[in-house]
Amino acid sequence: MSASAVVRAGSRSDSIQVEPLTCSLGAELSGVDLGDASRDAALFAEIHSLLLRYKVLFLRDQHFSRAEHVAFARRFGPLEDHPVVGSDPDHPGLVLIYKGADTRHLQYENAWHCDATWRECPQMGAVLRCVECPPVGGDMIWCNMVEAYAKLPPGVKTRIAGLRARHSIEASFGAALPIDKRLALKDQYPDAEHPVVRTHPETGEKVLFVNSFATHFTNFHTHEHVRVGQDYAPGAAQLLHYLISQAAIPEYQVRFRWRTNSVAIWDNRCTQHYAVNDFWPAVRKLERAGIIGDRPV
């Protein structure tokens, strides 16, 4: 991957400057305004193409309105609200992730995860803007799960081919709720089952698709995998933990330091992310437009 590149912004007379941030994923864009991109199909198409290449894009000094935020994200597809985290009532689909001195107990984002894999159709991606950030800390990290799959040992790839895993909102967001509310949440959002290795619907890349929402394999206990009970439990749990831990490898990551009005756009189908929770009691306010995705295959 080259140190820098310039991509012409469709029919526009200016250009987008592209600075790759690591050898694995991530690029910072300049010379582009997402408010303009919310109204300009050609400019949006260039950004979409860059997202498929770099998997997560970063922009600074974006001063668009909430309406433009939602309009830009909707160019990727319809948006969805979150059943636990609050949204802006005037802009459905814009989830307000506000953390400060009184929210230390609400630590959901400081784990490696891929958004909403507890849904049958997890999010395609998201557009996240920082509207207030701590003076230091509160960074976010993304991981390239295409690279994580590609670098697995061949024997592991053979072992996980065809495996499926269960993903749960009950065991994550629901865990801190009273039992009646937790069970009601599970009734509303039953555990979803996804392939451990999915195929990206636009690029065709193979993606390691398990994260902290995954609780167990659903089809591991077969003659091919299990000789004795020890192969199944804890054998399956150890394999799942090993796969989830791949996101923690620095060579697959990019880390981004927020400033006010910075934006991250990521492809949720092939990345995971981790919101570092090291800034208490300072404030970090993020606003996220999450885009409805497809059923993983």
CSV table of C-alpha atoms in Angstrom, one decimal:
chain,number,residue,atom,x,y,z
A,1,MET,CA,0.0,0.0,0.0
A,2,SER,CA,1.5,3.3,-1.0
A,3,ALA,CA,2.2,6.1,1.5
A,4,SER,CA,-0.3,8.5,-0.1
A,5,ALA,CA,-2.7,8.7,-3.0
A,6,VAL,CA,-5.0,11.1,-4.7
A,7,VAL,CA,-8.4,10.0,-5.9
A,8,ARG,CA,-10.4,12.3,-8.2
A,9,ALA,CA,-13.8,13.1,-6.7
A,10,GLY,CA,-16.0,12.1,-9.6
A,11,SER,CA,-17.5,15.0,-11.4
A,12,ARG,CA,-16.1,17.6,-8.9
A,13,SER,CA,-13.2,19.8,-9.8
A,14,ASP,CA,-11.4,19.3,-6.5
A,15,SER,CA,-9.9,16.0,-5.3
A,16,ILE,CA,-9.8,13.8,-2.2
A,17,GLN,CA,-6.4,13.4,-0.6
A,18,VAL,CA,-5.9,9.9,0.8
A,19,GLU,CA,-3.3,9.1,3.4
A,20,PRO,CA,-3.1,5.4,4.4
A,21,LEU,CA,-2.5,5.1,8.1
A,22,THR,CA,-1.2,1.5,8.5
A,23,CYS,CA,-0.2,-1.3,6.2
A,24,SER,CA,-3.4,-3.2,7.1
A,25,LEU,CA,-6.3,-0.8,7.1
A,26,GLY,CA,-7.4,2.8,7.6
A,27,ALA,CA,-6.9,6.0,5.6
A,28,GLU,CA,-7.4,9.7,6.5
A,29,LEU,CA,-9.2,11.7,3.8
A,30,SER,CA,-8.9,15.5,3.3
A,31,GLY,CA,-10.2,17.9,0.8
A,32,VAL,CA,-13.8,16.5,1.2
A,33,ASP,CA,-16.9,17.6,3.1
A,34,LEU,CA,-19.4,14.9,4.0
A,35,GLY,CA,-22.2,17.5,4.0
A,36,ASP,CA,-21.4,17.9,0.2
A,37,ALA,CA,-21.2,14.1,-0.2
A,38,SER,CA,-24.7,13.8,1.3
A,39,ARG,CA,-26.0,15.6,-1.8
A,40,ASP,CA,-23.4,14.6,-4.4
A,41,ALA,CA,-23.8,11.0,-5.8
A,42,ALA,CA,-20.5,11.0,-7.6
A,43,LEU,CA,-18.6,12.2,-4.6
A,44,PHE,CA,-20.3,9.6,-2.4
A,45,ALA,CA,-19.3,6.9,-5.0
A,46,GLU,CA,-15.7,7.8,-4.6
A,47,ILE,CA,-15.9,7.6,-0.8
A,48,HIS,CA,-17.7,4.3,-1.1
A,49,SER,CA,-14.9,2.9,-3.3
A,50,LEU,CA,-12.3,4.1,-0.8
A,51,LEU,CA,-14.1,2.5,2.0
A,52,LEU,CA,-14.1,-0.9,0.3
A,53,ARG,CA,-10.3,-0.5,-0.2
A,54,TYR,CA,-9.3,0.8,3.2
A,55,LYS,CA,-12.2,-0.6,5.3
A,56,VAL,CA,-12.2,2.4,7.7
A,57,LEU,CA,-11.9,6.1,6.7
A,58,PHE,CA,-11.2,9.1,8.9
A,59,LEU,CA,-11.9,12.8,8.3
A,60,ARG,CA,-11.2,15.9,10.4
A,61,ASP,CA,-13.0,19.2,10.8
A,62,GLN,CA,-16.4,18.0,9.5
A,63,HIS,CA,-19.1,20.6,10.4
A,64,PHE,CA,-22.1,19.1,8.8
A,65,SER,CA,-25.5,19.1,10.5
A,66,ARG,CA,-27.2,16.1,12.0
A,67,ALA,CA,-29.6,16.0,9.1
A,68,GLU,CA,-26.6,15.9,6.7
A,69,HIS,CA,-25.0,13.2,8.9
A,70,VAL,CA,-28.1,11.0,8.5
A,71,ALA,CA,-28.5,11.9,4.8
A,72,PHE,CA,-24.9,10.9,4.0
A,73,ALA,CA,-25.2,7.6,5.9
A,74,ARG,CA,-28.5,6.8,4.2
A,75,ARG,CA,-26.7,6.8,0.8
A,76,PHE,CA,-25.2,3.4,2.0
A,77,GLY,CA,-28.7,2.1,2.9
A,78,PRO,CA,-31.5,2.4,5.5
A,79,LEU,CA,-30.5,3.2,9.1
A,80,GLU,CA,-31.4,1.5,12.3
A,81,ASP,CA,-31.8,2.5,16.0
A,82,HIS,CA,-30.3,0.6,18.9
A,83,PRO,CA,-32.6,-1.1,21.4
A,84,VAL,CA,-30.5,-0.2,24.4
A,85,VAL,CA,-28.5,3.0,23.6
A,86,GLY,CA,-30.5,6.2,23.1
A,87,SER,CA,-31.1,8.0,19.7
A,88,ASP,CA,-31.8,11.5,18.7
A,89,PRO,CA,-35.6,11.7,18.6
A,90,ASP,CA,-35.5,14.2,15.7
A,91,HIS,CA,-33.1,12.0,13.6
A,92,PRO,CA,-34.1,8.3,13.8
A,93,GLY,CA,-31.0,6.1,13.2
A,94,LEU,CA,-28.6,8.6,14.9
A,95,VAL,CA,-27.5,6.9,18.1
A,96,LEU,CA,-26.1,9.1,20.8
A,97,ILE,CA,-23.2,7.5,22.6
A,98,TYR,CA,-22.5,9.9,25.3
A,99,LYS,CA,-20.1,8.9,28.1
A,100,GLY,CA,-19.0,11.0,31.1
A,101,ALA,CA,-18.5,11.1,34.9
A,102,ASP,CA,-21.9,9.5,35.6
A,103,THR,CA,-21.6,6.6,33.1
A,104,ARG,CA,-18.6,4.7,34.2
A,105,HIS,CA,-20.7,1.6,34.8
A,106,LEU,CA,-21.9,1.6,31.2
A,107,GLN,CA,-18.9,0.1,29.5
A,108,TYR,CA,-20.2,-1.7,26.4
A,109,GLU,CA,-17.8,-0.5,23.7
A,110,ASN,CA,-14.5,-1.3,25.3
A,111,ALA,CA,-14.4,-4.8,23.9
A,112,TRP,CA,-13.5,-6.0,20.4
A,113,HIS,CA,-16.8,-6.2,18.6
A,114,CYS,CA,-18.6,-6.0,15.3
A,115,ASP,CA,-21.8,-4.0,15.6
A,116,ALA,CA,-25.1,-5.8,16.1
A,117,THR,CA,-24.0,-9.3,15.1
A,118,TRP,CA,-26.8,-10.3,17.5
A,119,ARG,CA,-29.2,-9.3,14.6
A,120,GLU,CA,-30.0,-11.7,11.8
A,121,CYS,CA,-28.7,-8.9,9.5
A,122,PRO,CA,-25.8,-7.1,11.3
A,123,GLN,CA,-25.0,-3.6,10.3
A,124,MET,CA,-23.3,-2.9,7.0
A,125,GLY,CA,-21.3,-0.1,8.5
A,126,ALA,CA,-21.5,3.2,10.4
A,127,VAL,CA,-20.7,6.9,10.2
A,128,LEU,CA,-19.5,8.1,13.6
A,129,ARG,CA,-18.8,11.7,14.5
A,130,CYS,CA,-17.1,13.0,17.7
A,131,VAL,CA,-19.0,16.1,19.0
A,132,GLU,CA,-17.0,16.4,22.2
A,133,CYS,CA,-13.9,14.6,23.2
A,134,PRO,CA,-11.6,14.3,26.3
A,135,PRO,CA,-8.4,16.3,26.3
A,136,VAL,CA,-6.5,13.0,26.1
A,137,GLY,CA,-7.7,9.3,25.9
A,138,GLY,CA,-10.8,7.9,24.5
A,139,ASP,CA,-9.2,6.7,21.2
A,140,MET,CA,-10.8,4.1,19.0
A,141,ILE,CA,-9.1,1.1,17.4
A,142,TRP,CA,-10.2,-0.9,14.3
A,143,CYS,CA,-9.1,-4.3,13.2
A,144,ASN,CA,-9.0,-5.9,9.7
A,145,MET,CA,-10.8,-9.2,10.0
A,146,VAL,CA,-9.9,-10.1,6.4
A,147,GLU,CA,-6.3,-10.0,7.4
A,148,ALA,CA,-7.0,-11.9,10.6
A,149,TYR,CA,-8.6,-14.7,8.6
A,150,ALA,CA,-5.8,-14.7,5.9
A,151,LYS,CA,-3.1,-15.1,8.5
A,152,LEU,CA,-4.7,-18.0,10.4
A,153,PRO,CA,-2.7,-21.3,10.2
A,154,PRO,CA,-4.0,-23.6,7.4
A,155,GLY,CA,-5.0,-26.2,9.9
A,156,VAL,CA,-7.2,-23.7,11.8
A,157,LYS,CA,-8.8,-22.6,8.5
A,158,THR,CA,-9.7,-26.2,7.7
A,159,ARG,CA,-11.1,-26.8,11.2
A,160,ILE,CA,-13.4,-23.8,11.2
A,161,ALA,CA,-14.6,-24.1,7.6
A,162,GLY,CA,-18.4,-24.6,7.9
A,163,LEU,CA,-18.6,-23.8,11.6
A,164,ARG,CA,-21.4,-21.5,12.8
A,165,ALA,CA,-21.6,-19.4,16.0
A,166,ARG,CA,-24.4,-18.0,18.1
A,167,HIS,CA,-24.4,-14.2,18.9
A,168,SER,CA,-26.3,-12.8,21.8
A,169,ILE,CA,-27.5,-9.4,22.9
A,170,GLU,CA,-28.8,-11.0,26.1
A,171,ALA,CA,-25.3,-12.0,27.2
A,172,SER,CA,-23.8,-8.6,26.4
A,173,PHE,CA,-26.1,-5.5,26.6
A,174,GLY,CA,-28.7,-7.5,28.5
A,175,ALA,CA,-26.3,-8.9,31.2
A,176,ALA,CA,-26.7,-5.9,33.5
A,177,LEU,CA,-30.5,-5.8,33.3
A,178,PRO,CA,-32.9,-7.3,35.8
A,179,ILE,CA,-33.7,-10.8,34.8
A,180,ASP,CA,-37.2,-10.0,33.5
A,181,LYS,CA,-35.9,-7.2,31.3
A,182,ARG,CA,-33.0,-9.3,30.1
A,183,LEU,CA,-35.4,-12.1,29.1
A,184,ALA,CA,-37.7,-9.7,27.4
A,185,LEU,CA,-34.8,-8.3,25.5
A,186,LYS,CA,-33.9,-11.8,24.3
A,187,ASP,CA,-37.5,-12.4,23.3
A,188,GLN,CA,-37.4,-9.3,21.2
A,189,TYR,CA,-34.0,-10.1,19.7
A,190,PRO,CA,-33.4,-13.8,19.8
A,191,ASP,CA,-29.8,-15.0,19.4
A,192,ALA,CA,-28.6,-14.9,15.8
A,193,GLU,CA,-26.5,-17.6,14.2
A,194,HIS,CA,-23.8,-16.6,11.6
A,195,PRO,CA,-21.0,-18.4,9.8
A,196,VAL,CA,-17.6,-18.2,11.5
A,197,VAL,CA,-16.1,-17.3,8.2
A,198,ARG,CA,-18.3,-15.0,6.0
A,199,THR,CA,-17.8,-13.8,2.5
A,200,HIS,CA,-17.9,-10.0,2.0
A,201,PRO,CA,-20.8,-9.3,-0.4
A,202,GLU,CA,-19.0,-6.6,-2.4
A,203,THR,CA,-15.3,-7.6,-2.4
A,204,GLY,CA,-15.6,-11.4,-2.2
A,205,GLU,CA,-13.0,-11.4,0.6
A,206,LYS,CA,-13.1,-14.1,3.3
A,207,VAL,CA,-13.7,-12.6,6.8
A,208,LEU,CA,-13.2,-14.0,10.3
A,209,PHE,CA,-16.7,-13.2,11.7
A,210,VAL,CA,-16.7,-13.9,15.5
A,211,ASN,CA,-16.4,-11.3,18.2
A,212,SER,CA,-17.3,-10.6,21.8
A,213,PHE,CA,-21.0,-11.1,21.0
A,214,ALA,CA,-20.4,-14.7,20.0
A,215,THR,CA,-21.2,-17.2,22.8
A,216,HIS,CA,-20.6,-20.6,21.3
A,217,PHE,CA,-20.5,-22.7,18.2
A,218,THR,CA,-23.8,-24.3,17.2
A,219,ASN,CA,-22.5,-27.2,15.0
A,220,PHE,CA,-19.2,-28.2,16.6
A,221,HIS,CA,-20.2,-31.4,18.2
A,222,THR,CA,-19.7,-33.7,15.3
A,223,HIS,CA,-17.7,-36.9,14.7
A,224,GLU,CA,-15.1,-34.9,12.8
A,225,HIS,CA,-14.4,-32.5,15.7
A,226,VAL,CA,-15.1,-34.5,18.8
A,227,ARG,CA,-13.3,-37.8,19.8
A,228,VAL,CA,-14.1,-37.4,23.6
A,229,GLY,CA,-16.0,-34.9,25.7
A,230,GLN,CA,-12.9,-32.9,26.3
A,231,ASP,CA,-12.8,-32.0,22.6
A,232,TYR,CA,-16.2,-30.4,22.9
A,233,ALA,CA,-16.0,-28.6,26.3
A,234,PRO,CA,-13.7,-26.8,26.8
A,235,GLY,CA,-12.2,-27.6,23.3
A,236,ALA,CA,-14.8,-25.6,21.4
A,237,ALA,CA,-14.7,-22.8,23.9
A,238,GLN,CA,-10.9,-22.6,23.6
A,239,LEU,CA,-11.1,-22.5,19.8
A,240,LEU,CA,-13.7,-19.7,19.9
A,241,HIS,CA,-11.6,-17.7,22.4
A,242,TYR,CA,-8.6,-18.2,20.1
A,243,LEU,CA,-10.5,-16.9,17.1
A,244,ILE,CA,-12.0,-13.9,19.0
A,245,SER,CA,-8.5,-13.0,20.3
A,246,GLN,CA,-7.2,-12.5,16.7
A,247,ALA,CA,-8.6,-8.9,16.8
A,248,ALA,CA,-6.0,-8.0,19.5
A,249,ILE,CA,-3.0,-8.5,17.1
A,250,PRO,CA,-1.5,-5.0,16.5
A,251,GLU,CA,-0.4,-5.8,12.9
A,252,TYR,CA,-4.1,-5.9,11.9
A,253,GLN,CA,-5.1,-2.7,13.7
A,254,VAL,CA,-5.3,1.1,13.2
A,255,ARG,CA,-5.8,3.5,16.2
A,256,PHE,CA,-7.4,6.9,15.8
A,257,ARG,CA,-7.3,9.8,18.2
A,258,TRP,CA,-10.5,11.8,18.3
A,259,ARG,CA,-10.8,15.6,18.0
A,260,THR,CA,-14.1,17.4,18.0
A,261,ASN,CA,-15.8,17.1,14.6
A,262,SER,CA,-13.6,14.1,13.5
A,263,VAL,CA,-15.5,11.4,11.7
A,264,ALA,CA,-14.9,7.6,11.2
A,265,ILE,CA,-16.6,5.6,8.5
A,266,TRP,CA,-16.2,1.8,8.7
A,267,ASP,CA,-17.2,-1.3,7.0
A,268,ASN,CA,-18.8,-3.4,9.7
A,269,ARG,CA,-18.7,-6.6,7.6
A,270,CYS,CA,-15.0,-6.9,7.6
A,271,THR,CA,-13.7,-5.0,10.7
A,272,GLN,CA,-14.1,-5.0,14.4
A,273,HIS,CA,-13.5,-2.0,16.7
A,274,TYR,CA,-12.7,-1.1,20.3
A,275,ALA,CA,-13.6,2.2,22.0
A,276,VAL,CA,-10.9,2.8,24.6
A,277,ASN,CA,-12.5,3.7,28.0
A,278,ASP,CA,-9.5,5.3,29.7
A,279,PHE,CA,-10.8,8.9,29.9
A,280,TRP,CA,-13.1,8.9,33.0
A,281,PRO,CA,-14.3,11.3,34.4
A,282,ALA,CA,-13.8,13.3,31.2
A,283,VAL,CA,-16.5,13.4,28.5
A,284,ARG,CA,-16.6,11.7,25.1
A,285,LYS,CA,-19.7,12.3,23.0
A,286,LEU,CA,-20.1,10.3,19.8
A,287,GLU,CA,-23.0,10.3,17.3
A,288,ARG,CA,-23.4,7.2,15.1
A,289,ALA,CA,-25.5,6.5,12.1
A,290,GLY,CA,-25.6,2.7,11.7
A,291,ILE,CA,-26.5,1.2,8.3
A,292,ILE,CA,-28.7,-1.9,8.0
A,293,GLY,CA,-26.7,-4.8,6.5
A,294,ASP,CA,-27.4,-8.1,4.9
A,295,ARG,CA,-27.5,-11.7,6.2
A,296,PRO,CA,-23.9,-13.0,6.4
A,297,VAL,CA,-23.1,-16.0,4.2
